Short mmCIF file of C-alpha atoms in Angstrom, two decimals:
data_model
loop_
_atom_site.label_atom_id
_atom_site.label_comp_id
_atom_site.label_asym_id
_atom_site.label_seq_id
_atom_site.Cartn_x
_atom_site.Cartn_y
_atom_site.Cartn_z
CA GLY A 1 86.60 167.19 52.25
CA ASN A 2 85.80 170.19 50.03
CA SER A 3 84.48 173.34 51.78
CA VAL A 4 83.37 176.86 51.04
CA THR A 5 83.60 179.98 53.37
CA GLN A 6 82.19 183.23 52.77
CA MET A 7 81.81 186.31 54.89
CA GLU A 8 78.85 186.72 57.09
CA GLY A 9 76.22 189.42 56.33
CA PRO A 10 74.27 191.16 56.20
CA VAL A 11 76.13 193.59 54.14
CA THR A 12 74.57 197.25 53.99
CA LEU A 13 75.66 199.77 51.47
CA SER A 14 74.50 202.63 49.72
CA GLU A 15 73.77 202.94 45.92
CA GLU A 16 76.98 203.30 43.73
CA ALA A 17 79.22 202.13 46.72
CA PHE A 18 81.94 199.32 45.80
CA LEU A 19 81.00 195.99 46.95
CA THR A 20 83.41 193.04 47.79
CA ILE A 21 81.92 189.82 49.34
CA ASN A 22 84.77 187.43 50.28
CA CYS A 23 84.76 183.56 49.42
CA THR A 24 87.62 181.01 50.30
CA TYR A 25 87.69 177.34 49.35
CA THR A 26 89.24 174.19 50.37
CA ALA A 27 89.49 171.72 47.64
CA THR A 28 92.05 169.22 46.36
CA GLY A 29 92.80 169.43 42.57
CA TYR A 30 91.07 172.07 40.52
CA PRO A 31 87.54 172.75 41.51
CA SER A 32 85.20 174.90 39.42
CA LEU A 33 84.21 177.90 41.11
CA PHE A 34 80.59 180.03 41.23
CA TRP A 35 78.48 182.45 42.41
CA TYR A 36 74.56 182.05 42.79
CA VAL A 37 72.26 184.76 43.51
CA GLN A 38 69.00 184.68 45.23
CA TYR A 39 66.78 187.86 44.57
CA PRO A 40 63.74 188.29 46.90
CA GLY A 41 60.80 185.68 46.25
CA GLU A 42 62.96 183.97 43.43
CA GLY A 43 65.03 180.78 42.94
CA LEU A 44 68.59 180.79 42.84
CA GLN A 45 70.34 180.98 39.66
CA LEU A 46 73.83 181.17 38.41
CA LEU A 47 75.63 184.69 38.41
CA LEU A 48 79.19 183.92 37.29
CA LYS A 49 81.61 180.91 37.20
CA ALA A 50 85.13 180.11 36.88
CA THR A 51 86.61 176.73 35.90
CA LYS A 52 90.39 177.31 36.13
CA ALA A 53 93.04 179.22 37.64
CA ASP A 54 93.09 182.96 37.05
CA ASP A 55 89.84 182.74 35.06
CA LYS A 56 87.68 185.95 35.66
CA GLY A 57 83.80 184.97 35.74
CA SER A 58 81.65 188.25 34.93
CA ASN A 59 78.05 189.37 34.61
CA LYS A 60 75.68 192.01 35.15
CA GLY A 61 78.80 194.17 36.43
CA PHE A 62 79.78 191.60 39.08
CA GLU A 63 83.26 190.06 38.56
CA ALA A 64 85.22 186.95 40.49
CA THR A 65 88.65 185.96 39.51
CA TYR A 66 89.77 182.23 40.48
CA ARG A 67 92.63 182.66 42.58
CA LYS A 68 94.48 179.49 43.31
CA GLU A 69 97.57 180.54 45.39
CA THR A 70 94.89 182.38 47.77
CA THR A 71 92.32 179.70 47.33
CA SER A 72 89.81 182.66 46.89
CA PHE A 73 86.96 183.64 44.40
CA HIS A 74 85.71 187.18 45.98
CA LEU A 75 82.80 188.60 44.30
CA GLU A 76 83.01 192.39 43.31
CA LYS A 77 81.18 195.21 41.83
CA GLY A 78 82.16 198.65 41.01
CA SER A 79 78.80 200.43 41.70
CA VAL A 80 76.01 198.80 43.07
CA GLN A 81 72.14 199.49 42.85
CA VAL A 82 69.26 198.79 44.71
CA SER A 83 68.33 196.14 42.42
CA ASP A 84 71.11 194.26 43.64
CA SER A 85 69.77 193.46 47.08
CA ALA A 86 69.79 189.84 47.07
CA VAL A 87 71.48 186.88 49.05
CA TYR A 88 75.00 185.69 47.18
CA PHE A 89 76.37 182.21 47.60
CA CYS A 90 79.71 181.18 46.70
CA ALA A 91 79.65 177.51 45.24
CA LEU A 92 82.11 174.99 44.45
CA ARG A 93 82.34 171.53 42.35
CA GLY A 94 85.22 169.59 42.92
CA SER A 95 87.36 168.32 40.17
CA SER A 96 85.93 164.65 40.28
CA ALA A 97 82.74 165.30 41.45
CA SER A 98 79.03 165.80 40.33
CA LYS A 99 77.99 167.21 43.67
CA ILE A 100 78.32 171.28 44.09
CA ILE A 101 78.37 172.60 47.62
CA PHE A 102 77.90 176.35 48.77
CA GLY A 103 78.66 178.48 51.31
CA SER A 104 76.16 179.92 54.10
CA GLY A 105 75.20 182.90 51.52
CA THR A 106 75.90 186.68 52.24
CA ARG A 107 72.69 188.98 52.30
CA LEU A 108 73.08 191.93 50.64
CA SER A 109 70.86 195.22 51.00
CA ILE A 110 71.51 198.45 48.95
CA ARG A 111 70.24 201.48 50.34
CA PRO A 112 69.14 204.14 47.60
CA ASP B 1 64.67 177.57 29.13
CA VAL B 2 64.95 174.68 31.61
CA LYS B 3 62.01 174.08 33.79
CA VAL B 4 62.53 172.66 37.48
CA THR B 5 59.11 172.26 39.03
CA GLN B 6 58.70 171.42 42.47
CA SER B 7 55.30 169.86 43.39
CA SER B 8 54.47 172.23 46.18
CA ARG B 9 55.44 175.59 47.47
CA TYR B 10 54.25 175.42 50.84
CA LEU B 11 53.58 172.03 53.05
CA VAL B 12 52.70 171.72 56.58
CA LYS B 13 52.94 168.17 58.17
CA ARG B 14 52.66 166.68 61.33
CA THR B 15 55.77 164.81 63.54
CA GLY B 16 55.93 161.33 62.63
CA GLU B 17 54.41 161.88 59.00
CA LYS B 18 55.76 160.16 56.00
CA VAL B 19 56.40 163.27 53.52
CA PHE B 20 57.24 162.91 49.94
CA LEU B 21 58.55 166.13 48.06
CA GLU B 22 58.37 165.67 44.35
CA CYS B 23 60.60 167.53 41.66
CA VAL B 24 60.29 167.05 38.10
CA GLN B 25 62.82 168.58 35.15
CA ASP B 26 61.88 168.82 31.37
CA MET B 27 65.39 169.11 29.96
CA ASP B 28 66.68 165.54 30.02
CA HIS B 29 69.55 166.48 32.73
CA GLU B 30 71.53 163.35 34.29
CA ASN B 31 71.95 164.82 37.48
CA MET B 32 69.64 166.19 40.20
CA PHE B 33 69.99 167.34 43.71
CA TRP B 34 68.11 167.94 47.06
CA TYR B 35 69.13 170.86 49.24
CA ARG B 36 67.97 172.20 52.14
CA GLN B 37 68.12 176.17 52.91
CA ASP B 38 68.54 177.38 56.67
CA PRO B 39 69.33 180.68 57.61
CA GLY B 40 72.85 181.28 58.43
CA LEU B 41 73.74 177.64 57.02
CA GLY B 42 73.41 178.39 53.51
CA LEU B 43 72.44 175.00 51.14
CA ARG B 44 73.50 171.89 52.27
CA LEU B 45 73.21 169.09 49.86
CA ILE B 46 71.16 165.75 51.42
CA TYR B 47 71.18 163.56 48.48
CA PHE B 48 72.01 163.64 44.64
CA SER B 49 71.54 161.36 41.70
CA TYR B 50 73.53 161.29 38.49
CA ASP B 51 71.20 158.61 36.76
CA VAL B 52 68.04 156.81 37.09
CA LYS B 53 68.06 154.48 40.17
CA MET B 54 71.27 155.87 41.17
CA LYS B 55 71.95 157.86 44.39
CA GLU B 56 74.79 159.41 46.71
CA LYS B 57 74.60 160.67 49.99
CA GLY B 58 75.19 164.48 50.35
CA ASP B 59 76.16 165.96 53.49
CA ILE B 60 73.24 165.90 55.45
CA PRO B 61 71.24 162.63 54.26
CA GLU B 62 69.97 161.38 57.82
CA GLY B 63 66.31 161.26 58.22
CA TYR B 64 66.12 161.45 54.29
CA SER B 65 65.64 158.80 51.48
CA VAL B 66 65.28 159.47 47.76
CA SER B 67 63.85 157.79 44.55
CA ARG B 68 64.97 158.20 40.91
CA GLU B 69 62.68 155.96 39.01
CA LYS B 70 62.55 158.10 35.90
CA LYS B 71 65.11 160.22 34.45
CA GLU B 72 62.82 163.58 35.04
CA ARG B 73 61.75 162.95 38.55
CA PHE B 74 63.61 163.04 41.79
CA SER B 75 61.62 162.48 45.14
CA LEU B 76 62.89 163.39 48.57
CA ILE B 77 61.09 161.11 51.40
CA LEU B 78 60.95 162.27 54.71
CA GLU B 79 60.55 158.54 56.50
CA SER B 80 59.21 160.18 59.69
CA ALA B 81 59.06 163.96 59.85
CA SER B 82 60.67 165.80 62.78
CA THR B 83 60.55 169.13 63.87
CA ASN B 84 64.42 169.91 62.98
CA GLN B 85 63.31 168.90 59.58
CA THR B 86 61.38 172.54 58.86
CA SER B 87 63.22 174.23 56.11
CA MET B 88 63.29 175.39 52.49
CA TYR B 89 63.77 172.45 50.18
CA LEU B 90 65.52 173.28 46.97
CA CYS B 91 65.70 170.90 44.02
CA ALA B 92 68.32 171.48 41.22
CA SER B 93 69.32 169.72 38.04
CA ARG B 94 72.14 169.79 35.69
CA PRO B 95 73.32 167.98 32.58
CA GLY B 96 76.05 165.35 32.70
CA GLN B 97 79.93 165.73 33.01
CA GLY B 98 81.64 168.52 30.88
CA ALA B 99 83.05 172.11 31.80
CA THR B 100 80.17 173.78 29.61
CA ASN B 101 77.68 172.00 31.74
CA GLU B 102 78.43 173.40 34.97
CA LYS B 103 75.20 175.44 35.63
CA LEU B 104 72.61 174.04 38.05
CA PHE B 105 68.99 174.98 37.71
CA PHE B 106 67.18 175.42 40.68
CA GLY B 107 63.21 174.96 41.43
CA SER B 108 61.29 177.44 43.29
CA GLY B 109 61.63 175.73 46.65
CA THR B 110 59.50 173.83 48.92
CA GLN B 111 58.97 175.39 52.43
CA LEU B 112 58.40 172.52 54.88
CA SER B 113 56.80 173.03 58.44
CA VAL B 114 56.60 170.30 60.56
CA LEU B 115 54.31 170.70 63.55
#
C-alpha cells in the first residue's frame, strides 16, 4: 500500500539557516504530494502541493519538488525565521484514491 | 473561508463508555475524514466518507465506527472507550475528486482522555 516516510525530528536551527526536511514515498501510479504545517495551538493547514512529476510547490518561502525518479518530495527553505517553528507533515493522495495519508511529522524549532 | 467545527476541544471519559465525537463542515464537501494524532506516529486515518451514508475504513478502524447521515456532519463513535484511545482526534473535509480540490480543511481537534 501507499506510505510516506519523513525524517525524524526534532530539528533545531538558528534563524536564517537553510532548512531541508526529507520526505520519501511509496505509491503506485501518480500520487499527489503535500506538505501540511501545524503551528503551535493551531490546526493543520496546507503549506504547498504538487500533483505531477517535476512540479514544484511553493509558499511562504518554502519549496518542494516532486521527484518521481527518487520518489521524494523534500521541503526546503533558504532562510528560516522563528515564526517557522511548527510541526511539518508530508502527505500523499494516491492516484485513484480519496484518502490522504500522512507521515509521522517533523517538529522544527528555530532559535533567534 | 471553509469552517470545520469539532464539538469539543477537550473531553475526559471513563473506560467502557460510549463516546461520540462530532464534526460539522459548512462548505458542502463530499469527503470527510477522521484522523488521530499521536506523538511520533503522525496522523493515522481511522475512517473516511465520500458521500452521505458511505464510509470506508482507514488504516486503524478497530474500536471505532462512524456515521454520516447528513452531508455536513461526520460522527466518530468509540463503542467502548479504552485507555489506548487517548489521543488527539482531527476531523477534515475536502471537496470531491479533481486536481483543484486536493486541499484538506482541518478542524481544531478534540483531545480525548480515557481514564
